[in-house]
XYZ file of C-alpha atoms in Angstrom:
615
model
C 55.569 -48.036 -56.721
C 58.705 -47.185 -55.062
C 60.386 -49.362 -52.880
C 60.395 -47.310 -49.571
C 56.598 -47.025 -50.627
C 56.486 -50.488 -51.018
C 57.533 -51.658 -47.946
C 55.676 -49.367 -46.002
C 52.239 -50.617 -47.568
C 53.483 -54.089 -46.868
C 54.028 -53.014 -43.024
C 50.099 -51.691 -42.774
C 48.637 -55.386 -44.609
C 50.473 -57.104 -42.299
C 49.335 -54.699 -39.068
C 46.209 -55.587 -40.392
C 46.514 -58.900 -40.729
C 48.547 -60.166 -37.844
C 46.777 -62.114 -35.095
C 47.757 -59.772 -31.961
C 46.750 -59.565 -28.741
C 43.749 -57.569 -27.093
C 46.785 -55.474 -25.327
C 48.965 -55.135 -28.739
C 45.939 -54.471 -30.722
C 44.300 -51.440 -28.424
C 48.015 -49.799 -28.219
C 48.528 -50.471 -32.478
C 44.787 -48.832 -32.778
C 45.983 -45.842 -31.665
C 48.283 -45.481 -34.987
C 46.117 -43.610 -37.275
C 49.390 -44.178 -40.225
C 51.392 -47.612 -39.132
C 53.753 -47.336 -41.740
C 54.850 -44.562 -40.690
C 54.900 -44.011 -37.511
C 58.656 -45.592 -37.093
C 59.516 -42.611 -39.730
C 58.553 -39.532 -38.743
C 61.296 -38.285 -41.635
C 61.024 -40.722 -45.040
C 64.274 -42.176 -45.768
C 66.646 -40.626 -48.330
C 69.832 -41.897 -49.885
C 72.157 -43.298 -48.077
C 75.741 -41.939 -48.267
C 78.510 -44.485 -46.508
C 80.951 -42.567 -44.124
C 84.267 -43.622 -42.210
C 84.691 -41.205 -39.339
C 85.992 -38.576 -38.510
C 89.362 -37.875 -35.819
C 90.316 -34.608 -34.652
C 92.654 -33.498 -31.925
C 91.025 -30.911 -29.964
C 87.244 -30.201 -30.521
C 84.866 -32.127 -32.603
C 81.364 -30.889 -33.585
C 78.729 -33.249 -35.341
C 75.246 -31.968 -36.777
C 72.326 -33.045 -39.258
C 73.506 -31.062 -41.914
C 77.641 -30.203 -43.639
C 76.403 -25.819 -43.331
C 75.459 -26.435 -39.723
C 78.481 -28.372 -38.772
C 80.882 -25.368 -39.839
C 78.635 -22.948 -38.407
C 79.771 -24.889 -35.494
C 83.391 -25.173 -36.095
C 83.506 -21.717 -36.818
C 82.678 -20.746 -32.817
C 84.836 -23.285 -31.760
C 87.979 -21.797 -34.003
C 87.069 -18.123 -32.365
C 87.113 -19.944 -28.870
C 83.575 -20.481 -28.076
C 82.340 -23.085 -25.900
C 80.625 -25.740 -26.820
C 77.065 -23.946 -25.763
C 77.990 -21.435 -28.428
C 78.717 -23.709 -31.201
C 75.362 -25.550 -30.732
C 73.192 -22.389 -30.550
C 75.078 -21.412 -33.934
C 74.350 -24.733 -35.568
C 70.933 -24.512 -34.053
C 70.290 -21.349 -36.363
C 72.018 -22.887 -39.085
C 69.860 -26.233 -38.712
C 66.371 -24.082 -38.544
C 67.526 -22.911 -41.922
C 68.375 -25.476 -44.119
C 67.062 -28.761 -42.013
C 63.443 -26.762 -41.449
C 61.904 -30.304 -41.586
C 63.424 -31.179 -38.460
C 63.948 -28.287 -35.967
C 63.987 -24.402 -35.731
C 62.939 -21.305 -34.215
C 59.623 -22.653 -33.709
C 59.948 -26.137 -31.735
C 61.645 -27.165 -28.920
C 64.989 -28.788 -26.815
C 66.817 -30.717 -24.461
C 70.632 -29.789 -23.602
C 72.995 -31.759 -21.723
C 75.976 -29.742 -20.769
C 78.977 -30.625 -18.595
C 81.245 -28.061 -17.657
C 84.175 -29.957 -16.095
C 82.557 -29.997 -13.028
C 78.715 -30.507 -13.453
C 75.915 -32.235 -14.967
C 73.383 -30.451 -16.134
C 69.827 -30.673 -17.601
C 68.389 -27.328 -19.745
C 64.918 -28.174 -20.263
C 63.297 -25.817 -23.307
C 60.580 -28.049 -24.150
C 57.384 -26.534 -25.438
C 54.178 -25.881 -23.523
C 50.958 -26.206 -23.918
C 49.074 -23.245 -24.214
C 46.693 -22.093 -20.927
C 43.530 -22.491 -22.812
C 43.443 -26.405 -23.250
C 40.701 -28.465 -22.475
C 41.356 -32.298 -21.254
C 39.864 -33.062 -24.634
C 41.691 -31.045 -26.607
C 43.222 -34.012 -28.899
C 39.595 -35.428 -29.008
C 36.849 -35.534 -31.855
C 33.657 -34.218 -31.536
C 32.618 -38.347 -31.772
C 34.616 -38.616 -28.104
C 37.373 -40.959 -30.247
C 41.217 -39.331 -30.242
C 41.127 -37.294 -33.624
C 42.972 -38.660 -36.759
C 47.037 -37.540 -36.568
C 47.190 -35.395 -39.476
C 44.064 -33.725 -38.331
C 45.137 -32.864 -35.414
C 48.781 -31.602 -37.047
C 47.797 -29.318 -40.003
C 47.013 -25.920 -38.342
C 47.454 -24.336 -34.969
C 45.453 -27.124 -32.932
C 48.262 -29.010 -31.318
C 51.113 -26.212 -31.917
C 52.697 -25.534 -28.289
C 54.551 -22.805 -26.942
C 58.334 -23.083 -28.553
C 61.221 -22.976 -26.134
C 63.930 -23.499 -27.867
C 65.758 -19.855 -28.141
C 64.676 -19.147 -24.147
C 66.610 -22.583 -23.269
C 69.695 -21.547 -25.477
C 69.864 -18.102 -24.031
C 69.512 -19.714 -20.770
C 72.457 -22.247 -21.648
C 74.676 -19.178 -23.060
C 73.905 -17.153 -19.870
C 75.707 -19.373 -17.641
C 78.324 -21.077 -20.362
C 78.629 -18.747 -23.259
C 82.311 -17.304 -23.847
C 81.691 -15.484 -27.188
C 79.114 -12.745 -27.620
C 75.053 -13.956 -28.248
C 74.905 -12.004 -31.357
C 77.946 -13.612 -33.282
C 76.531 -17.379 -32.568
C 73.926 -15.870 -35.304
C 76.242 -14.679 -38.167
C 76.300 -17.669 -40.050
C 72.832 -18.635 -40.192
C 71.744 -14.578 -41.125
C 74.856 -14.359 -44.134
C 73.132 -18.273 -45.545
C 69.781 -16.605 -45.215
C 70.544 -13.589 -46.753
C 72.809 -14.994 -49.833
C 71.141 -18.112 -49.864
C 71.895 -22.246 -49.437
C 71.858 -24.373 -51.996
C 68.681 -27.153 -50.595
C 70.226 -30.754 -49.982
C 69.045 -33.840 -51.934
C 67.172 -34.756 -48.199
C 65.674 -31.575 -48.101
C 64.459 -31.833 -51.240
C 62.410 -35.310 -50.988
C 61.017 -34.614 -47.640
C 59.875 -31.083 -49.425
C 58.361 -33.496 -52.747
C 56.664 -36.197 -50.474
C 55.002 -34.172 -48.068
C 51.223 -33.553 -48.833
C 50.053 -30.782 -46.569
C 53.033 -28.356 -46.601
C 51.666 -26.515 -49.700
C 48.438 -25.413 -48.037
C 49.505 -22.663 -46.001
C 50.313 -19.884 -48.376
C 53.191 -18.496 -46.639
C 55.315 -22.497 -46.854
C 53.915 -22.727 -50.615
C 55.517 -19.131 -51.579
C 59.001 -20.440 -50.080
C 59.108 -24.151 -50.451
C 57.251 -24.052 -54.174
C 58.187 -22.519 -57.593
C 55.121 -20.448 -59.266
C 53.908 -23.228 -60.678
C 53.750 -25.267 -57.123
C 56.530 -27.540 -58.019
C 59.056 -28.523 -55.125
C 62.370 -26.621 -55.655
C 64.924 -29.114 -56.439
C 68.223 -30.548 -54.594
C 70.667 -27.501 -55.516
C 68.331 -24.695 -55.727
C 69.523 -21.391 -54.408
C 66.800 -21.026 -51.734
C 67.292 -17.296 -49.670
C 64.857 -16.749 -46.243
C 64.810 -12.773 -45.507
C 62.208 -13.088 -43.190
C 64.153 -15.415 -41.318
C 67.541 -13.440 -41.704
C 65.626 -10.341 -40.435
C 64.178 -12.272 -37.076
C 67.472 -14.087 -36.476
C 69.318 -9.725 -36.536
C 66.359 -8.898 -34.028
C 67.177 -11.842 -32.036
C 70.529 -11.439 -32.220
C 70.553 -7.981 -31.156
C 67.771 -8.311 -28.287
C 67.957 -12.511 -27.364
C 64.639 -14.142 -26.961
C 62.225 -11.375 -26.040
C 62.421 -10.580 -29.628
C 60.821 -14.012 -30.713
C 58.784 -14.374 -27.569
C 57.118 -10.991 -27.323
C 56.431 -7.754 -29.075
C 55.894 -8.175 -33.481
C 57.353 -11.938 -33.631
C 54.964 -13.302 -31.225
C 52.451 -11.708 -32.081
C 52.630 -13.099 -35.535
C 53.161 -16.611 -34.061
C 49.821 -15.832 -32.085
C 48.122 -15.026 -34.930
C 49.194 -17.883 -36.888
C 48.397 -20.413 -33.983
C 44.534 -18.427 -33.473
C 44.043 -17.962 -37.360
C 43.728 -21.139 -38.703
C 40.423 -21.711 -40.866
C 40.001 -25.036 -39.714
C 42.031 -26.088 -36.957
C 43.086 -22.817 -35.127
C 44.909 -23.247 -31.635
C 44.708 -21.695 -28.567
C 48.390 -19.929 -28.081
C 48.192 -16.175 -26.895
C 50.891 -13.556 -26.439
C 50.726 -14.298 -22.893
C 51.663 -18.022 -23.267
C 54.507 -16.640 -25.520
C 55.627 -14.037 -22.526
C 55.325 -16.314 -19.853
C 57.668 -19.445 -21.280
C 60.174 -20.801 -18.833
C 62.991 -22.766 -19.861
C 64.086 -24.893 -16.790
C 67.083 -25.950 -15.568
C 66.802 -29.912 -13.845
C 69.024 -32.625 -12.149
C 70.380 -34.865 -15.249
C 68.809 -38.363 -14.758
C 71.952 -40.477 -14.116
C 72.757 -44.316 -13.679
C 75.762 -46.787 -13.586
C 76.581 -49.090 -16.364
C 79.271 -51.399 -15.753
C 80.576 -53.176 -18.944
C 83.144 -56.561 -17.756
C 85.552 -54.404 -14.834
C 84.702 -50.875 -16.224
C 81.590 -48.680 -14.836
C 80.518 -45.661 -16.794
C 78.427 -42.989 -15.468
C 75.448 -42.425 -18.246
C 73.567 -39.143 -17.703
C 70.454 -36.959 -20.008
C 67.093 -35.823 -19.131
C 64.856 -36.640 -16.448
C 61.358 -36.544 -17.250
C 59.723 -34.940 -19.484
C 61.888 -37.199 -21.017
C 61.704 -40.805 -20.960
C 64.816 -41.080 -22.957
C 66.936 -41.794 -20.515
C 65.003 -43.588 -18.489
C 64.143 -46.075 -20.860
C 68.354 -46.323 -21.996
C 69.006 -47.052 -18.818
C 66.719 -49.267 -17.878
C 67.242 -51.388 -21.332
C 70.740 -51.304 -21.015
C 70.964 -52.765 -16.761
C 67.879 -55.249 -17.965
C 69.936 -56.490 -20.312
C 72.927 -56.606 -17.753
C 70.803 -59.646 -15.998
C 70.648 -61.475 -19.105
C 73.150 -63.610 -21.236
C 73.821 -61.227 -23.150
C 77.692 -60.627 -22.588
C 77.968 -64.011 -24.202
C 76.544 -63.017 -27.561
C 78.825 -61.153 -30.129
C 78.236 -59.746 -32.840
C 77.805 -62.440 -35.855
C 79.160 -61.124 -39.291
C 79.359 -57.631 -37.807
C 75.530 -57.909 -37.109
C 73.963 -58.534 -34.035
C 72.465 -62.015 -33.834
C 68.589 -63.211 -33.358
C 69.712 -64.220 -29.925
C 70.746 -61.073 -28.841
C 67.785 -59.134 -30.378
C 65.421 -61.515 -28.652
C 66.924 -60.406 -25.484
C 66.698 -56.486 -26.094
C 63.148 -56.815 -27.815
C 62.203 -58.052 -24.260
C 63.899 -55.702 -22.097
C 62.738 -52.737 -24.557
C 59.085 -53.924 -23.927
C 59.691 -53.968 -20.096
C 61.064 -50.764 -20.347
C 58.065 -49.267 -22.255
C 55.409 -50.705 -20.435
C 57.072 -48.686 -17.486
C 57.712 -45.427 -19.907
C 53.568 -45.433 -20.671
C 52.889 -45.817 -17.208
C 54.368 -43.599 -15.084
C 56.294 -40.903 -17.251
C 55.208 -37.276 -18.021
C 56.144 -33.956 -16.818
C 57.335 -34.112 -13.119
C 55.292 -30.342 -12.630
C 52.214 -32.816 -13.043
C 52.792 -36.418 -12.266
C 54.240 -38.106 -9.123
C 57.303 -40.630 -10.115
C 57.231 -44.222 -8.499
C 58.235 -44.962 -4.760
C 59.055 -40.823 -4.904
C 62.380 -40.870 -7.517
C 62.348 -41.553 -11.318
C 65.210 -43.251 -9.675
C 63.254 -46.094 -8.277
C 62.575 -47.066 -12.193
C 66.415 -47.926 -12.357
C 67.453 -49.317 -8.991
C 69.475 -52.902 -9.558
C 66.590 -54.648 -7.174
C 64.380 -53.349 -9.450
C 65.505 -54.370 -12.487
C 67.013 -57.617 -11.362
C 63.638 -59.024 -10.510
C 61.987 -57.264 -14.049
C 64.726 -59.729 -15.915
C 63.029 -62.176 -14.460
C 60.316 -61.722 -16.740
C 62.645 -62.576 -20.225
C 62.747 -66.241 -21.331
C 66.454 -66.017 -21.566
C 67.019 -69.898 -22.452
C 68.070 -70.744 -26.339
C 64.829 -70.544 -28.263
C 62.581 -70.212 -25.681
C 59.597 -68.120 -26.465
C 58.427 -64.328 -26.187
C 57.203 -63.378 -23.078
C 53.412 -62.050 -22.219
C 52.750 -58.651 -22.774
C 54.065 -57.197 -19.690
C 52.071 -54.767 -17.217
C 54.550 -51.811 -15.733
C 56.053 -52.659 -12.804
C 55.703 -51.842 -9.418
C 58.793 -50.279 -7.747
C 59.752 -49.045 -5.133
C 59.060 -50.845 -1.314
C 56.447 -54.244 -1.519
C 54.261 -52.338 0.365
C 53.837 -49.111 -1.289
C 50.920 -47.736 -2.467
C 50.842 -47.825 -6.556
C 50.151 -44.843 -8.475
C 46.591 -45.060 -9.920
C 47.049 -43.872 -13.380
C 45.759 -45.038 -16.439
C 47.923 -47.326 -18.875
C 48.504 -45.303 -22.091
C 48.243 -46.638 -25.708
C 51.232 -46.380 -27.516
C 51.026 -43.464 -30.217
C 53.087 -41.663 -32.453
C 55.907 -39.561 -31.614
C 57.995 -37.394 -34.420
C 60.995 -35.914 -36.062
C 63.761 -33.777 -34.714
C 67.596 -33.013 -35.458
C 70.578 -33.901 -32.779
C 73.737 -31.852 -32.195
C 76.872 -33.227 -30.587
C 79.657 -30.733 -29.194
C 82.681 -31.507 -27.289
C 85.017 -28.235 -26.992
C 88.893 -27.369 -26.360
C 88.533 -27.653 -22.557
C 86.997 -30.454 -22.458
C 83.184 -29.522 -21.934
C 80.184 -31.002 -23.544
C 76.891 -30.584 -25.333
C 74.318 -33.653 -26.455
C 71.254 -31.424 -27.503
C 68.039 -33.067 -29.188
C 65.889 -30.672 -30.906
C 62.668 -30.647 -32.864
C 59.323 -29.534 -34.065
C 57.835 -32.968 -34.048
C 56.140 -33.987 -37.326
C 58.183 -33.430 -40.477
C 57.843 -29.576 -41.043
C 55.721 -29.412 -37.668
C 52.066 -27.939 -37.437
C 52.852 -27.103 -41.411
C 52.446 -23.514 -40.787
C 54.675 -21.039 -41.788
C 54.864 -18.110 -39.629
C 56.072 -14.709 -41.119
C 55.433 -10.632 -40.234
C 53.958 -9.375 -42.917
C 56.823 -7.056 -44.179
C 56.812 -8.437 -47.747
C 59.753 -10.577 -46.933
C 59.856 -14.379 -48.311
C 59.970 -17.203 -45.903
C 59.748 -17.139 -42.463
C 60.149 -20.365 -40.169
C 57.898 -23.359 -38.988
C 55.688 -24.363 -35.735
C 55.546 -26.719 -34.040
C 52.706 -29.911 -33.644
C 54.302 -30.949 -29.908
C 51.049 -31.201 -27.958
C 50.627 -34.607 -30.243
C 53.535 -35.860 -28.109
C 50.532 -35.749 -25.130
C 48.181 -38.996 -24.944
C 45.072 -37.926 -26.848
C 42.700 -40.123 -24.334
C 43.004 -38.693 -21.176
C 41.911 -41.361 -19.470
C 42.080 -45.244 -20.105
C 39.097 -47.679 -20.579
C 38.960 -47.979 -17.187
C 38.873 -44.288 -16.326
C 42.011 -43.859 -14.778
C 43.782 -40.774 -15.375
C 47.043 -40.944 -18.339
C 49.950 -39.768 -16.822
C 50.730 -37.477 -20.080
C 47.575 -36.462 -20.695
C 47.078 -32.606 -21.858
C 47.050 -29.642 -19.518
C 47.401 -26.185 -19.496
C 50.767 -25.551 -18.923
C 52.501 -29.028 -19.126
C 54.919 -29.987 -21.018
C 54.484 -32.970 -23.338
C 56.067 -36.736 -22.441
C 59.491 -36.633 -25.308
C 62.092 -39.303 -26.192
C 64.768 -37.270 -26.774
C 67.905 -38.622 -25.388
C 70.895 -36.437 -25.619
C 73.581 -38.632 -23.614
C 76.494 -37.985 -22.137
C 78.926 -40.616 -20.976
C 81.389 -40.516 -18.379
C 84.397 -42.429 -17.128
C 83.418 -43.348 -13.396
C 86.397 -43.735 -11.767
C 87.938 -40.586 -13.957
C 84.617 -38.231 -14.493
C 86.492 -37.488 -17.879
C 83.597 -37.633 -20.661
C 84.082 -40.140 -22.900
C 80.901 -39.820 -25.262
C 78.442 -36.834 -25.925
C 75.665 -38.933 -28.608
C 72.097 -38.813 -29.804
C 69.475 -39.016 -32.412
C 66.046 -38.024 -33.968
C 63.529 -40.380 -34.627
C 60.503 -40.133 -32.465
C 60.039 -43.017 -30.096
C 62.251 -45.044 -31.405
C 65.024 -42.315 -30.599
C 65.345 -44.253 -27.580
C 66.621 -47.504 -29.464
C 68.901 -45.951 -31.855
C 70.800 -44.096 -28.867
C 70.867 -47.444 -26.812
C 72.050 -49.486 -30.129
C 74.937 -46.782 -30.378
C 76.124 -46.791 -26.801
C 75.810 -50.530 -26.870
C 77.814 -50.611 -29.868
C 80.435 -48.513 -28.702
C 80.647 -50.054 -24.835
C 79.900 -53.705 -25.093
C 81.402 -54.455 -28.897
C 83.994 -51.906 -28.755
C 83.241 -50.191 -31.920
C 83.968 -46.731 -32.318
C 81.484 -43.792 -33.093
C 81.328 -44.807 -36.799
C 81.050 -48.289 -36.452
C 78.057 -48.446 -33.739
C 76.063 -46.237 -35.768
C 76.545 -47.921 -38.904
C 74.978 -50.971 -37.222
C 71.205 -51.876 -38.440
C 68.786 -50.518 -36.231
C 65.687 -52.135 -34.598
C 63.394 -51.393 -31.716
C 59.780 -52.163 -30.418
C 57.252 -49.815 -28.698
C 55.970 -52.925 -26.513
C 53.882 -54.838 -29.421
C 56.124 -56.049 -32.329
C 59.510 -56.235 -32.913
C 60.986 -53.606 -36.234
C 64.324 -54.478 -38.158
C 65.824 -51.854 -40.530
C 64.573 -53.211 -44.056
C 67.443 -54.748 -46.226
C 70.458 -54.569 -43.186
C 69.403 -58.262 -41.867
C 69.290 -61.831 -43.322
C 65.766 -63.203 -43.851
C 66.960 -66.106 -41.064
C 66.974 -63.384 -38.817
C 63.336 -62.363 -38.806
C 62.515 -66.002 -39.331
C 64.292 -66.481 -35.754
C 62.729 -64.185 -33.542
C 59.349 -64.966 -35.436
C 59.945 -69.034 -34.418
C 60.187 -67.408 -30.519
C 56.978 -65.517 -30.711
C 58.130 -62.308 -31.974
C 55.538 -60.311 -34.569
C 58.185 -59.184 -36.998
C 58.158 -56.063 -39.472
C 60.941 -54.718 -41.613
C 60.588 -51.446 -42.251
C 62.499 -47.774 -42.869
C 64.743 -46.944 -39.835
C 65.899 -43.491 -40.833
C 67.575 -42.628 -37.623
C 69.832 -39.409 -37.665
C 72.611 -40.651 -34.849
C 75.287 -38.190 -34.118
C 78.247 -39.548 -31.672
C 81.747 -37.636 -30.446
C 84.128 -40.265 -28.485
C 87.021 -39.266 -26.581
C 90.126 -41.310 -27.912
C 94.008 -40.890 -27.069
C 95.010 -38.872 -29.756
C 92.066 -36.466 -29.570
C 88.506 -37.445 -30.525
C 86.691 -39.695 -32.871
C 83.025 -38.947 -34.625
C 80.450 -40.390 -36.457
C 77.833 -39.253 -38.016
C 74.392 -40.997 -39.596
C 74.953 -42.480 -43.016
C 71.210 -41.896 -43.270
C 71.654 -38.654 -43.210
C 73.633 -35.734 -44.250
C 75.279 -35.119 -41.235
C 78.661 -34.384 -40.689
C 81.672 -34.221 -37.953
C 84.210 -31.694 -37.925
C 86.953 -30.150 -35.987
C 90.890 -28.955 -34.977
């Protein structure tokens, strides 16, 4: 049995086993695949990486073809909206495990002036039922049954976001952000050694016909790393999109193909029409901001508000933390120490237990005391701290109930208190251009290769591109055991509750932007983007460094170390404190850009393929 395998089957015996409570249990019990669940993506080789400097742009994506897809618009003068919609293309070509046509986005852009929020996360479709995501026993259906087909695929959003983005911070023309990603389709990319394994392990991709005649040989064998794989269907949708924008993939022959796909499933069909398609909005918001003063300095951290709770958990792990010792604890042999990941497991379960609470789409839900700002006020979070056992070796604190912000006397908002459940993959794309401006952009299908469906016209053209399985980022219950409403429950219309945390950091004093950083990863997204600011603001590493550290996280229950990166009297530590301990696969995907006096300095994922570039 392979290691990766191993450890994984280790991870559900000990779920099993360990002696949790009611509260940890109910949210676990919503895990139909434990092992998993922290790895939307398996983990592939890892390939060690140094950095990379440039002088006067820097671009960092998922994938080497991507990255220079990138480059390339920033060479011709594009901005830095125009070199992530090209390595967006680029990315739904040879990373189709991750993102693409089919899925959704979040953009953070600054223009020298501005924050702001582009919002081009998928829908679900009008025709949902509150129990959509429910068996016909009245339990939340299995994962994977709920994934494979058009059940839980929702309305992408992706390409209306980016065409929003490039109509108000595009400099080069729409249709040459796509000539990179139609000349690989056409001619054909040579399929990466990660491509390759997520293509051999997967064990639902070869059902639908159209993925088996593009991902398969005639015999139904995976295509190997290095095969010459060519996508005409998806080289002739990019030209139409290129030549008309989004109404090409959103209406008329595309969509209705998409439609079709969704509605035409034998045994989990959806409920997507053309009309959903048609009537998409991508959405422009306030970025969610907060302070985060390090010793003398104060950055300025901004990403997306709800339906996000990416930055809302950062932040508020980050200022918890703030109220803690842990300024006084370094990093010990370039690792952190037990000490310090006592403290963060405890302000990351504070943080959650606020994240299932009260976050979902703000079309739908009502935030706290009136502002998702409420969640990070200093009074707030001051008085949460209080909560951590922050003495040497004291124990793990209680399983904590969401708190209750905003004045003493406000009225709390009666919803339910979610379980914790699986969230999925995605791809993240950095961009920091010549004048200064900057993209963080998180973008996904969800599950590894999505809804597994495989949408294509009909035209006798090979390939095509995924869907999405996004409405599985909703609660399946819609209501708890006591009968109280889930905030991100499913309805028509809504957009699903996301982790994504694009990030942009900022200078206070200045405004300059210092950082543009993010990850995939599902859920745990959130931790990998807080370990890398942390890294970078608190140790003083640079990109490289911070996301080279070990990662770790907890959704509220247990605590998770990367499995090999820490000494076994590190687990043994937090374990003596109270801690339910699991090392397991952390393949997080972490791209990071940091402003530096000569220019700029990026990282990119040793986990993954990724890759920085620039002038």
């Amino acid at each position: 049995m392979p290691a990766r395998i191993s450890v994984r089957w280790r991870f559900l015996v000990a779920l099993c086993v360990a002696g949790v409570s009611a509260c940890a249990a109910e949210r676990i019990a919503a895990l139909d695949a434990p092992p998993t669940f922290l790895s939307p993506e398996i983990a592939s080789a890892s390939v060690a990486k140094t950095g990379w400097a440039t002088r006067t742009y820097a671009v960092a994506a998922a994938n080497p073809l991507a990255t220079e897809a990138g480059q390339q618009m920033l060479r011709a003068g594009g901005s830095a909206v125009d070199a992530a919609i090209a390595v967006q293309m680029v990315l739904a070509l040879v990373e189709p495990q991750s993102s693409g046509l089919g899925g959704g986005a979040f953009l953070i852009h600054f223009d020298g002036k501005q924050v702001q929020a582009f919002d081009g996360r998928e829908t679900a479709p009008a025709g949902v039922t509150a129990t959509e995501l429910m068996g016909s026993n009245g339990q939340p259906m299995a994962r994977m049954q709920a994934i494979v087909g058009g059940r839980t695929v929702g309305v992408p959003g992706t390409l209306r976001m980016l065409e929003l983005a490039h109509r108000q911070h595009g400099r080069l023309p729409w249709a040459a952000l796509f000539a990179p990603a139609i000349r690989l389709a056409q001619q054909g990319f040579a399929i990466s050694p990660r491509m390759a394994s997520l293509v051999a392990d997967d064990k639902h991709l070869h059902k639908d016909p159209v993925a088996a005649a593009y991902f398969y040989d005639a015999d139904g064998k995976p295509w190997p790393a290095g095969h010459v794989l060519r996508n005409p269907e998806l080289a002739d949708v990019l030209q139409a999109i290129a030549k008309q924008g989004a109404d090409a993939f959103m209406q008329g022959e595309v969509a209705q193909a998409i439609a079709n796909k969704v509605q035409g499933h034998a045994t989990n069909p959806g409920k997507m029409t053309l009309k959903d398609l048609a009537d998409y909005r991508a959405v422009v918001r306030a970025p969610l901001c907060f302070d985060y003063a390090v010793a003398a300095h104060t950055y300025r951290i901004c990403g997306m508000p709800p339906p996000s709770s990416g930055t809302l958990a950062i932040g508020q792990i980050l200022n918890l933390l703030g109220n803690t010792p842990t300024a006084n604890v370094p990093l010990q042999a370039g690792l952190p120490p037990a000490d310090w990941l006592h403290l963060y497991t405890e302000a990351s379960r504070l943080a959650f237990a606020d994240r299932d609470h009260y976050v979902a789409d703000p079309d739908f839900v009502q935030p706290p005391a009136g502002s998702w700002q409420s969640l990070l006020q200093p009074g707030y979070l001051a008085q949460r701290a209080k909560l951590i056992n922050t003495a040497p070796g004291s124990p793990r604190m209680a399983d904590p109930a969401p708190g209750k912000p905003g004045p003493s006397d406000a009225r709390p908002l009666q919803y339910g208190r979610a379980a914790t459940q699986v969230e999925a993959g995605t791809s993240h794309i950095s961009v920091i251009d010549a004048q200064g401006h900057g993209v963080a952009m998180t973008t996904t299908i969800e599950d590894a290769f999505g809804a597994r469906q495989m949408v294509n016209r009909g035209k006798g053209l090979t390939g095509g591109f995924l869907l999405n399985n996004e409405l599985t980022d909703f609660n399946f219950a819609p209501t708890d055991a006591a009968g109280l409403p889930v905030a991100n429950r499913i309805e028509p219309g809504k957009r699903p509750r996301s982790s994504m945390a694009p990030t942009l950091v900022f200078d206070k004093a200045t405004g300059q932007l210092l950082i543009s950083a993010g990850s995939p990863g599902g859920a745990v997204i959130i931790h990998y983007t807080a370990k890398t600011l942390y890294g970078m603001l608190n140790w003083g590493l640079n990109a490289q460094e911070a996301i080279n550290l070990p990662n770790f996280g907890t959704l509220g229950g247990p605590a998770f170390l990367e499995a090999g990166r820490f000494a076994p009297t590190t687990a043994q530590a937090l374990r003596t404190r109270g801690h339910k301990v699991y090392e397991v696969d952390l393949p997080s995907g972490i791209q990071a850009i940091a402003r530096t006096p000569q220019g700029f300095f990026g990282g990119a994922d040793p986990r993954r393929e990724g890759v920085v570039l620039g002038d």
